[in-house]
CSV table of C-alpha atoms and ligand atoms in Angstrom, one decimal:
chain,number,residue,atom,x,y,z
P,1,MET,CA,81.3,34.6,102.6
P,2,GLN,CA,78.5,31.9,102.7
P,3,THR,CA,78.6,29.1,105.2
P,4,SER,CA,76.7,25.8,104.8
P,5,GLU,CA,74.0,27.1,107.1
P,6,HIS,CA,73.7,30.2,105.0
P,7,ILE,CA,73.3,28.1,101.8
P,8,CYS,CA,70.7,25.9,103.4
P,9,ARG,CA,68.7,28.8,104.9
P,10,LYS,CA,68.8,30.4,101.4
P,11,ALA,CA,67.3,27.2,100.0
P,12,GLU,CA,64.6,27.1,102.7
P,13,ARG,CA,63.7,30.7,101.9
P,14,THR,CA,63.4,30.0,98.2
P,15,GLY,CA,60.7,27.4,98.8
P,16,ARG,CA,58.3,29.7,100.6
P,17,ASN,CA,57.0,32.5,98.4
P,18,MET,CA,56.4,30.5,95.2
P,19,GLU,CA,53.5,31.8,93.2
P,20,PRO,CA,50.5,29.6,93.2
P,21,GLY,CA,49.7,27.8,89.9
P,22,MET,CA,53.4,27.4,89.0
P,23,ARG,CA,55.0,24.0,88.9
P,24,SER,CA,58.6,22.9,88.2
P,25,LEU,CA,59.5,22.2,84.6
P,26,LEU,CA,61.1,19.0,85.9
P,27,SER,CA,57.6,17.7,86.7
P,28,ASP,CA,56.9,17.4,82.9
P,29,ASN,CA,59.8,15.2,81.6
P,30,SER,CA,59.0,15.5,77.9
P,31,ARG,CA,58.7,19.3,78.0
P,32,TYR,CA,61.9,19.5,80.1
P,33,VAL,CA,63.8,17.4,77.6
P,34,GLU,CA,62.4,19.5,74.7
P,35,ALA,CA,63.4,22.7,76.5
P,36,PHE,CA,66.8,21.4,77.5
P,37,ARG,CA,67.6,20.4,73.8
P,38,LEU,CA,66.6,23.8,72.7
P,39,PHE,CA,68.8,25.3,75.3
P,40,LEU,CA,71.7,23.3,74.0
P,41,THR,CA,71.0,24.4,70.5
P,42,ASN,CA,70.7,28.1,71.4
P,43,SER,CA,73.7,28.1,73.7
P,44,THR,CA,77.4,27.4,73.7
P,45,GLU,CA,77.0,25.3,76.8
P,46,HIS,CA,78.7,22.1,75.5
P,47,GLN,CA,81.2,24.0,73.3
P,48,CYS,CA,82.6,25.9,76.2
P,49,MET,CA,83.0,22.7,78.2
P,50,LEU,CA,84.7,21.0,75.3
P,51,GLN,CA,87.1,24.0,75.0
P,52,PHE,CA,87.9,23.7,78.7
P,53,ILE,CA,88.5,19.9,78.3
P,54,GLU,CA,90.7,20.6,75.2
P,55,THR,CA,92.8,23.4,76.6
P,56,ARG,CA,92.9,23.1,80.4
P,57,LEU,CA,92.2,19.4,81.3
P,58,PRO,CA,95.5,18.0,79.9
P,59,ASP,CA,97.4,20.1,82.5
P,60,ILE,CA,94.9,19.2,85.3
P,61,VAL,CA,95.3,15.5,84.7
P,62,SER,CA,99.0,15.6,84.2
P,63,SER,CA,99.7,15.1,87.9
P,64,ILE,CA,97.0,12.6,88.9
P,65,GLY,CA,97.7,9.0,89.6
P,66,ASN,CA,100.6,7.5,91.4
P,67,GLY,CA,102.4,5.8,88.6
P,68,GLY,CA,100.2,2.9,89.5
P,69,SER,CA,98.8,0.2,87.2
P,70,ALA,CA,95.4,2.0,86.6
P,71,ILE,CA,93.7,5.3,86.8
P,72,ASN,CA,90.5,5.4,88.8
P,73,VAL,CA,87.8,7.8,87.8
P,74,LEU,CA,84.4,8.5,89.4
P,75,GLY,CA,81.7,10.4,87.4
P,76,VAL,CA,78.7,11.8,89.4
P,77,GLY,CA,75.6,12.8,87.5
P,78,SER,CA,77.3,11.9,84.2
P,79,GLY,CA,74.1,12.0,82.1
P,80,SER,CA,74.7,10.3,78.7
P,81,GLY,CA,78.4,10.4,79.1
P,82,GLU,CA,79.2,12.9,76.3
P,83,MET,CA,81.7,14.9,78.5
P,84,ASP,CA,83.0,11.8,80.3
P,85,LEU,CA,84.3,10.3,77.0
P,86,LYS,CA,86.1,13.5,76.1
P,87,ILE,CA,87.7,13.5,79.6
P,88,PHE,CA,88.9,9.9,79.1
P,89,SER,CA,90.5,10.8,75.8
P,90,LYS,CA,92.6,13.4,77.7
P,91,ILE,CA,93.6,10.9,80.3
P,92,GLN,CA,94.5,8.3,77.7
P,93,ALA,CA,96.6,10.9,75.8
P,94,ARG,CA,98.5,11.6,79.0
P,95,TYR,CA,98.9,8.0,80.2
P,96,PRO,CA,98.9,5.9,77.0
P,97,GLY,CA,98.2,2.2,77.6
P,98,VAL,CA,97.3,2.7,81.2
P,99,PRO,CA,93.9,1.1,81.9
P,100,ILE,CA,91.2,3.3,83.3
P,101,ASN,CA,88.6,2.0,85.8
P,102,THR,CA,85.6,4.2,85.9
P,103,GLU,CA,82.5,4.2,88.1
P,104,ILE,CA,79.4,6.2,87.0
P,105,VAL,CA,76.9,7.4,89.6
P,106,GLU,CA,73.7,8.4,87.7
P,107,PRO,CA,70.1,8.0,88.9
P,108,SER,CA,68.3,8.3,85.6
P,109,PRO,CA,67.9,4.9,83.8
P,110,GLU,CA,67.3,6.7,80.5
P,111,GLN,CA,70.6,8.5,80.8
P,112,LEU,CA,72.5,5.3,81.9
P,113,LEU,CA,71.1,3.6,78.8
P,114,SER,CA,72.2,6.4,76.5
P,115,TYR,CA,75.6,6.3,78.2
P,116,LYS,CA,76.0,2.6,77.6
P,117,GLU,CA,74.8,3.0,73.9
P,118,ARG,CA,77.4,5.7,73.5
P,119,VAL,CA,80.2,3.5,74.9
P,120,ALA,CA,79.1,0.6,72.6
P,121,ARG,CA,79.4,2.8,69.5
P,122,THR,CA,82.6,4.6,70.4
P,123,PRO,CA,85.9,3.1,69.3
P,124,GLY,CA,89.1,3.2,71.4
P,125,LEU,CA,87.5,2.4,74.8
P,126,ALA,CA,88.9,-1.1,75.2
P,127,ASP,CA,91.2,-0.1,78.0
P,128,ILE,CA,88.4,1.5,80.0
P,129,HIS,CA,86.4,-0.6,82.4
P,130,PHE,CA,83.0,0.8,83.3
P,131,THR,CA,81.0,0.1,86.4
P,132,TRP,CA,77.5,1.8,86.5
P,133,HIS,CA,75.6,2.7,89.7
P,134,LYS,CA,72.0,3.7,89.1
P,135,LYS,CA,72.1,5.9,92.2
P,136,THR,CA,71.9,9.5,93.4
P,137,SER,CA,75.1,10.8,94.9
P,138,SER,CA,73.7,10.4,98.4
P,139,GLU,CA,72.6,6.8,97.7
P,140,PHE,CA,76.1,6.1,96.5
P,141,GLU,CA,77.5,7.7,99.7
P,142,LEU,CA,75.4,5.4,101.8
P,143,LYS,CA,76.6,2.4,99.8
P,144,VAL,CA,80.2,3.3,100.3
P,145,LYS,CA,79.7,3.8,104.0
P,146,GLU,CA,77.8,0.6,104.4
P,147,GLU,CA,80.4,-1.4,102.6
P,148,LYS,CA,83.2,0.4,104.5
P,149,SER,CA,84.9,0.7,101.1
P,150,ASP,CA,88.2,2.5,101.2
P,151,LYS,CA,88.5,2.8,97.4
P,152,LYS,CA,90.1,6.1,96.3
P,153,TYR,CA,89.9,7.9,92.9
P,154,ASP,CA,92.4,9.9,90.9
P,155,LEU,CA,89.8,12.0,89.3
P,156,ILE,CA,86.2,12.7,90.4
P,157,HIS,CA,84.0,14.9,88.2
P,158,MET,CA,80.6,16.4,88.8
P,159,ILE,CA,79.4,18.4,85.8
P,160,GLN,CA,76.2,20.4,86.1
P,161,MET,CA,74.9,18.2,88.9
P,162,MET,CA,75.5,19.9,92.3
P,163,TYR,CA,72.1,21.7,91.8
P,164,TYR,CA,70.4,18.4,92.7
P,165,VAL,CA,72.1,17.6,96.1
P,166,LYS,CA,70.4,18.4,99.4
P,167,ASP,CA,73.5,19.3,101.4
P,168,ALA,CA,76.2,20.8,99.2
P,169,PRO,CA,78.9,21.1,102.0
P,170,ALA,CA,78.4,17.5,103.1
P,171,THR,CA,78.5,16.2,99.5
P,172,LEU,CA,81.7,18.1,98.9
P,173,ALA,CA,83.3,16.7,102.1
P,174,PHE,CA,82.3,13.2,101.2
P,175,PHE,CA,83.6,13.2,97.6
P,176,LYS,CA,86.8,15.0,98.7
P,177,SER,CA,87.4,12.2,101.1
P,178,LEU,CA,87.4,9.7,98.2
P,179,LEU,CA,90.4,11.4,96.5
P,180,ALA,CA,93.6,9.4,96.1
P,181,PRO,CA,96.9,11.2,96.8
P,182,ASN,CA,97.3,13.7,93.9
P,183,GLY,CA,93.6,13.2,93.1
P,184,LYS,CA,91.5,16.0,91.8
P,185,LEU,CA,87.8,16.8,92.1
P,186,LEU,CA,86.3,18.7,89.1
P,187,ILE,CA,83.1,20.6,89.5
P,188,ILE,CA,81.4,22.5,86.7
P,189,LEU,CA,78.4,24.8,87.5
P,190,VAL,CA,76.9,28.1,86.3
P,191,SER,CA,79.2,30.9,87.3
P,192,GLY,CA,78.4,33.3,90.2
P,193,ASN,CA,78.5,36.1,87.7
P,194,SER,CA,76.2,34.5,85.1
P,195,GLY,CA,72.7,35.7,84.2
P,196,TRP,CA,71.4,32.6,86.0
P,197,SER,CA,72.9,33.9,89.2
P,198,THR,CA,71.3,37.3,88.7
P,199,LEU,CA,67.9,35.7,88.0
P,200,TRP,CA,68.0,33.2,90.8
P,201,LYS,CA,69.1,35.8,93.4
P,202,LYS,CA,66.3,38.1,92.6
P,203,HIS,CA,63.5,35.7,91.7
P,204,GLY,CA,64.5,32.3,93.1
P,205,SER,CA,62.0,32.6,96.0
P,206,ARG,CA,59.1,33.0,93.6
P,207,LEU,CA,60.0,30.2,91.2
P,208,PRO,CA,59.2,26.5,91.6
P,209,LEU,CA,61.9,24.8,93.7
P,210,ASN,CA,62.4,21.1,92.9
P,211,ASP,CA,64.8,20.4,95.6
P,212,LEU,CA,66.9,22.0,98.3
P,213,CYS,CA,69.9,24.1,97.1
P,214,LEU,CA,68.7,24.0,93.5
P,215,TYR,CA,69.8,27.5,92.8
P,216,ILE,CA,73.4,27.0,93.8
P,217,THR,CA,76.2,28.5,91.7
P,218,ALA,CA,79.9,27.9,91.4
P,219,GLY,CA,80.3,31.1,93.5
P,220,ASP,CA,78.5,29.4,96.3
P,221,ILE,CA,80.6,26.3,96.1
P,222,ALA,CA,83.8,28.4,96.0
P,223,ASP,CA,82.6,30.2,99.2
P,224,ILE,CA,82.1,26.8,100.9
P,225,LEU,CA,85.5,25.6,99.8
P,226,SER,CA,87.2,28.8,100.9
P,227,SER,CA,85.5,28.7,104.3
P,228,GLU,CA,86.9,25.2,104.8
P,229,GLY,CA,90.4,26.2,103.8
P,230,ALA,CA,90.3,23.8,100.8
P,231,THR,CA,92.8,24.2,98.0
P,232,PHE,CA,91.2,24.8,94.6
P,233,GLN,CA,91.5,26.6,91.3
P,234,SER,CA,88.7,28.3,89.5
P,235,TYR,CA,88.3,28.7,85.7
P,236,GLU,CA,85.7,30.9,84.0
P,237,LEU,CA,84.1,29.3,81.0
P,238,PRO,CA,82.5,32.1,78.9
P,239,SER,CA,79.2,30.9,77.3
P,240,ASP,CA,76.1,32.6,75.9
P,241,MET,CA,72.6,31.7,75.0
P,242,ASP,CA,70.4,33.4,72.4
P,243,ILE,CA,67.1,34.3,74.1
P,244,THR,CA,65.8,36.6,71.3
P,245,GLU,CA,62.8,34.4,70.7
P,246,CYS,CA,61.6,34.8,74.4
P,247,PHE,CA,60.6,38.3,73.4
P,248,ILE,CA,58.4,37.3,70.4
P,249,ASP,CA,54.8,36.9,71.6
P,250,GLY,CA,53.4,33.4,71.0
P,251,ASP,CA,56.7,32.0,69.8
P,252,ARG,CA,56.9,28.3,70.9
P,253,ASN,CA,60.7,28.2,71.1
P,254,GLY,CA,60.5,31.4,73.1
P,255,ASP,CA,58.0,29.8,75.5
P,256,LEU,CA,60.2,26.8,76.0
P,257,LEU,CA,63.4,28.8,76.6
P,258,LEU,CA,61.5,30.9,79.1
P,259,ASP,CA,60.4,27.7,80.8
P,260,PHE,CA,64.0,26.6,81.0
P,261,LEU,CA,65.2,29.9,82.3
P,262,THR,CA,62.6,30.0,85.1
P,263,GLU,CA,62.5,26.2,85.7
P,264,THR,CA,58.7,26.6,85.3
P,265,CYS,CA,56.3,24.6,83.3
P,266,ASP,CA,54.6,26.9,80.8
P,267,PHE,CA,55.8,30.1,82.6
P,268,ASN,CA,54.1,32.4,80.1
P,269,LYS,CA,50.7,30.9,80.9
P,270,ASN,CA,51.1,30.3,84.6
P,271,ALA,CA,53.1,33.2,86.1
P,272,SER,CA,51.3,36.2,87.4
P,273,PRO,CA,51.4,39.2,85.0
P,274,GLU,CA,53.6,41.1,87.6
P,275,LEU,CA,56.2,38.4,87.9
P,276,ARG,CA,56.2,37.9,84.1
P,277,GLU,CA,56.7,41.6,83.5
P,278,GLU,CA,59.5,41.8,86.1
P,279,ILE,CA,61.3,38.7,84.7
P,280,MET,CA,61.0,39.9,81.1
P,281,ARG,CA,62.5,43.2,82.1
P,282,ASP,CA,65.3,41.7,84.2
P,283,LEU,CA,66.2,39.3,81.4
P,284,GLN,CA,67.1,42.4,79.3
P,285,SER,CA,69.1,44.0,82.2
P,286,PRO,CA,73.0,44.0,82.0
P,287,GLY,CA,73.1,41.5,84.9
P,288,CYS,CA,71.5,38.9,82.6
P,289,SER,CA,72.1,39.7,79.0
P,290,ALA,CA,73.4,42.1,76.3
P,291,ALA,CA,72.1,43.2,72.8
P,292,LYS,CA,74.3,41.9,70.0
P,293,ASP,CA,73.7,42.1,66.2
P,294,GLY,CA,70.0,42.6,66.8
P,295,LYS,CA,69.8,39.6,69.2
P,296,ARG,CA,69.4,39.3,72.9
P,297,ILE,CA,72.3,37.3,74.3
P,298,PHE,CA,72.0,35.8,77.8
P,299,ASN,CA,75.1,35.3,80.0
P,300,ASN,CA,75.4,31.6,80.4
P,301,ASN,CA,78.9,31.6,81.8
P,302,LEU,CA,80.0,28.5,83.7
P,303,SER,CA,82.9,28.0,86.2
P,304,ALA,CA,85.0,25.0,86.6
P,305,LEU,CA,86.5,24.4,90.1
P,306,VAL,CA,89.4,22.0,90.5
P,307,VAL,CA,89.7,20.9,94.1
P,308,GLU,CA,92.8,19.2,95.6
P,309,ARG,CA,92.8,16.5,98.2
P,310,ASP,CA,93.0,17.8,101.7
P,311,GLU,CA,96.4,17.4,103.4
P,312,VAL,CA,96.3,14.5,105.8
H,1,SAM,C1,72.3,18.7,83.7
H,1,SAM,S1,72.6,17.0,83.6
H,1,SAM,C2,74.3,17.0,83.3
H,1,SAM,C3,74.8,15.8,82.6
H,1,SAM,C4,76.3,15.7,82.3
H,1,SAM,N1,77.1,15.8,83.4
H,1,SAM,C5,76.6,16.9,81.3
H,1,SAM,O1,77.1,17.9,81.7
H,1,SAM,O2,76.3,16.7,80.1
H,1,SAM,C6,72.5,16.6,85.4
H,1,SAM,C7,72.6,15.1,85.6
H,1,SAM,O3,72.6,14.8,87.0
H,1,SAM,C8,71.8,13.7,87.3
H,1,SAM,N2,71.3,13.8,88.7
H,1,SAM,C9,70.2,14.4,89.1
H,1,SAM,N3,70.2,14.4,90.4
H,1,SAM,C10,71.3,13.7,90.9
H,1,SAM,C11,71.8,13.3,92.1
H,1,SAM,N4,71.1,13.6,93.3
H,1,SAM,N5,72.9,12.6,92.2
H,1,SAM,C12,73.6,12.3,91.0
H,1,SAM,N6,73.2,12.7,89.8
H,1,SAM,C13,72.0,13.4,89.7
H,1,SAM,C14,70.7,13.8,86.2
H,1,SAM,O4,70.1,12.5,86.0
H,1,SAM,C15,71.4,14.3,85.0
H,1,SAM,O5,71.9,13.2,84.2
């Protein structure tokens, strides 16, 4: 079982042995966006989330709210809101005619703009009131504490964002404290049994680290929650990613996918031959991928954790 101290020590360790000459993919925004889009094209990332929202979310939201006059939702790291709008449609289906007040915490101005544009062109959102906060989760926490706000939320979701917080246990504790009676906190991250986890555990210390706790998985979050006695349910979201092109010399898509997998800008050029060889070999190991129909398929499994409000 991992404690918060363990997780943070792990993060400290990962910063120290990075190879010289390598820098984070996030330091080159246009290359990052290109690699991320390719990742979405080559993977079933969004499809598996949509399937979860279609099949599991209706049950999960069936008990939120207090029969009150509105449902309060908080989205943290919502990006361009694609998943958020799917989530709203499930809440609206369960509580027809009940207004939804939603607050979005998202630090990227580009993402906020895309979210607003998406809202503007999507029909059926008249009963949803949006408040946008251009903030990181910790800036939002500070604001709530400064304002001594006691606002509570029926659903809080954090989809693929916990990699970017400095202190995962404190962030979890803060957002759990914002849950209304019957409220739920939904967290989606890569699964502890995904190829990502295998790759990060073995090579995280030699890859560029953008921030503390970057290499956290849903398994780590589940350990923190268990150690605190929190009540939560875990769902596995099977997902895969075609990485065949990574093994074709000089293939641009392969280079970009490799950058995305290693979080490194131009990994093929900048990694040492030893690290490159090890990673290329490990990417083909059963802990990371499998051969299927002549292709190399990476395990991109995600986990969804649904956390209940602590008893008070
Ligand atoms: C991988 S994207 C996920 C977007 C969206 N939730 C989805 O799954 O489609 C991560 C998002 O978290 C945001 N983010 C990064 N650091 C953050 C932080 N410290 N607090 C809140 N959001 C953050 C990014 O701007 C980005 O929009």
